[in-house]
Amino acid sequence: MSAQRVGAAADLPPGKVVGVGRYAVGNADGRYFAVTRRCRHLGADLAAGSIDDNGCLVCPWHRSAYDVATGRMVNGPQGTFAKVPGLDFGYRMLTRVLPLGRAPVTERDGELYIGG
């Protein structure tokens, strides 16, 4: 995979998430990450998500939370969906087998890149 430019590191402060191609790229307390953009629940764009106090990427639609290091869902859909028995467990198990895709983010000369 050839490197894909994200932008200036200064434009991605802690807590920010942006969309770059097929990835949601963010800064979780100084750790850059890139994960595939679609939530495993209903396909929401995770680039519109937020980063919680645990450094997890939170879906903007139903607040599922993902560990950005593994791509696994650590907290399933919330709100109305939280009332569906087994839904949280089911999605967390699904992401053990089918986690979000991940790619390395590197910084060179103040610029961030996904991959190589």
Short mmCIF file of C-alpha atoms in Angstrom, two decimals:
data_model
loop_
_atom_site.label_atom_id
_atom_site.label_comp_id
_atom_site.label_asym_id
_atom_site.label_seq_id
_atom_site.Cartn_x
_atom_site.Cartn_y
_atom_site.Cartn_z
CA MET A 1 0.00 0.00 0.00
CA SER A 2 1.43 3.36 -0.96
CA ALA A 3 1.31 6.13 1.62
CA GLN A 4 -1.80 8.31 1.61
CA ARG A 5 -1.43 11.85 2.94
CA VAL A 6 -3.67 12.77 5.86
CA GLY A 7 -2.49 16.35 6.41
CA ALA A 8 -0.48 18.35 8.90
CA ALA A 9 -0.05 16.74 12.30
CA ALA A 10 -0.93 20.12 13.83
CA ASP A 11 -4.39 19.84 12.23
CA LEU A 12 -5.13 16.58 14.08
CA PRO A 13 -4.98 17.45 17.79
CA PRO A 14 -5.96 14.95 20.49
CA GLY A 15 -9.67 14.10 20.29
CA LYS A 16 -10.10 14.90 16.60
CA VAL A 17 -11.21 12.42 13.90
CA VAL A 18 -11.19 13.05 10.13
CA GLY A 19 -12.05 11.04 7.05
CA VAL A 20 -9.31 10.16 4.58
CA GLY A 21 -10.37 7.85 1.77
CA ARG A 22 -11.68 4.64 3.29
CA TYR A 23 -10.28 5.44 6.74
CA ALA A 24 -11.31 7.34 9.85
CA VAL A 25 -8.05 8.85 11.11
CA GLY A 26 -7.76 10.24 14.60
CA ASN A 27 -5.62 11.23 17.53
CA ALA A 28 -6.35 9.43 20.79
CA ASP A 29 -4.27 11.20 23.44
CA GLY A 30 -1.30 11.65 21.11
CA ARG A 31 -1.60 8.21 19.46
CA TYR A 32 -2.57 8.45 15.80
CA PHE A 33 -4.78 5.72 14.34
CA ALA A 34 -6.50 4.79 11.10
CA VAL A 35 -9.45 2.38 11.01
CA THR A 36 -11.94 1.63 8.27
CA ARG A 37 -14.76 4.15 8.29
CA ARG A 38 -17.94 2.06 8.48
CA CYS A 39 -19.46 1.01 11.79
CA ARG A 40 -20.21 -2.71 11.99
CA HIS A 41 -23.69 -1.97 13.35
CA LEU A 42 -25.50 0.01 10.63
CA GLY A 43 -22.64 1.41 8.53
CA ALA A 44 -22.37 4.91 10.00
CA ASP A 45 -19.33 6.95 8.96
CA LEU A 46 -16.92 6.68 11.88
CA ALA A 47 -15.01 9.72 10.59
CA ALA A 48 -17.91 11.72 12.07
CA GLY A 49 -17.38 9.99 15.41
CA SER A 50 -15.63 11.10 18.57
CA ILE A 51 -12.96 9.77 20.91
CA ASP A 52 -14.07 8.90 24.44
CA ASP A 53 -12.13 9.14 27.72
CA ASN A 54 -10.77 5.61 27.17
CA GLY A 55 -9.29 6.50 23.76
CA CYS A 56 -11.97 4.54 21.89
CA LEU A 57 -13.61 5.70 18.68
CA VAL A 58 -17.34 6.23 19.26
CA CYS A 59 -19.89 5.86 16.46
CA PRO A 60 -21.86 9.07 15.81
CA TRP A 61 -25.17 7.22 15.32
CA HIS A 62 -25.65 4.75 18.18
CA ARG A 63 -22.49 5.22 20.30
CA SER A 64 -20.84 1.85 19.71
CA ALA A 65 -17.21 2.17 20.85
CA TYR A 66 -14.18 0.65 19.13
CA ASP A 67 -10.71 -0.07 20.44
CA VAL A 68 -8.62 1.64 17.74
CA ALA A 69 -5.61 -0.62 18.42
CA THR A 70 -7.51 -3.84 17.66
CA GLY A 71 -10.55 -2.68 15.67
CA ARG A 72 -12.83 -4.56 18.04
CA MET A 73 -16.08 -3.15 19.36
CA VAL A 74 -15.79 -2.79 23.13
CA ASN A 75 -19.25 -1.32 23.71
CA GLY A 76 -22.18 -2.16 21.46
CA PRO A 77 -25.01 0.03 20.19
CA GLN A 78 -26.61 2.30 22.78
CA GLY A 79 -29.98 4.04 23.10
CA THR A 80 -32.95 2.09 21.74
CA PHE A 81 -30.59 -0.57 20.42
CA ALA A 82 -29.18 -1.22 23.91
CA LYS A 83 -32.59 -2.63 24.87
CA VAL A 84 -32.38 -5.45 22.31
CA PRO A 85 -31.24 -8.55 24.25
CA GLY A 86 -27.89 -9.89 23.07
CA LEU A 87 -27.28 -7.16 20.49
CA ASP A 88 -24.27 -5.68 22.32
CA PHE A 89 -22.74 -9.13 22.86
CA GLY A 90 -23.46 -10.18 19.27
CA TYR A 91 -21.73 -7.19 17.71
CA ARG A 92 -18.77 -7.43 20.08
CA MET A 93 -18.35 -11.10 19.10
CA LEU A 94 -18.66 -10.24 15.40
CA THR A 95 -15.80 -7.76 15.70
CA ARG A 96 -13.59 -10.40 17.31
CA VAL A 97 -13.77 -12.24 13.98
CA LEU A 98 -14.28 -9.23 11.73
CA PRO A 99 -12.69 -6.18 13.39
CA LEU A 100 -12.42 -2.82 11.70
CA GLY A 101 -9.53 -2.71 9.27
CA ARG A 102 -6.50 -0.83 10.55
CA ALA A 103 -3.52 0.86 8.96
CA PRO A 104 -0.43 2.47 10.46
CA VAL A 105 -0.21 6.25 10.62
CA THR A 106 3.26 7.74 10.33
CA GLU A 107 4.51 11.26 10.81
CA ARG A 108 7.20 12.69 8.55
CA ASP A 109 8.29 16.33 8.61
CA GLY A 110 5.13 17.39 10.43
CA GLU A 111 2.84 15.60 7.96
CA LEU A 112 0.73 12.49 8.66
CA TYR A 113 0.43 9.55 6.26
CA ILE A 114 -1.57 6.34 6.26
CA GLY A 115 0.58 3.34 5.39
CA GLY A 116 4.09 3.22 3.91
#
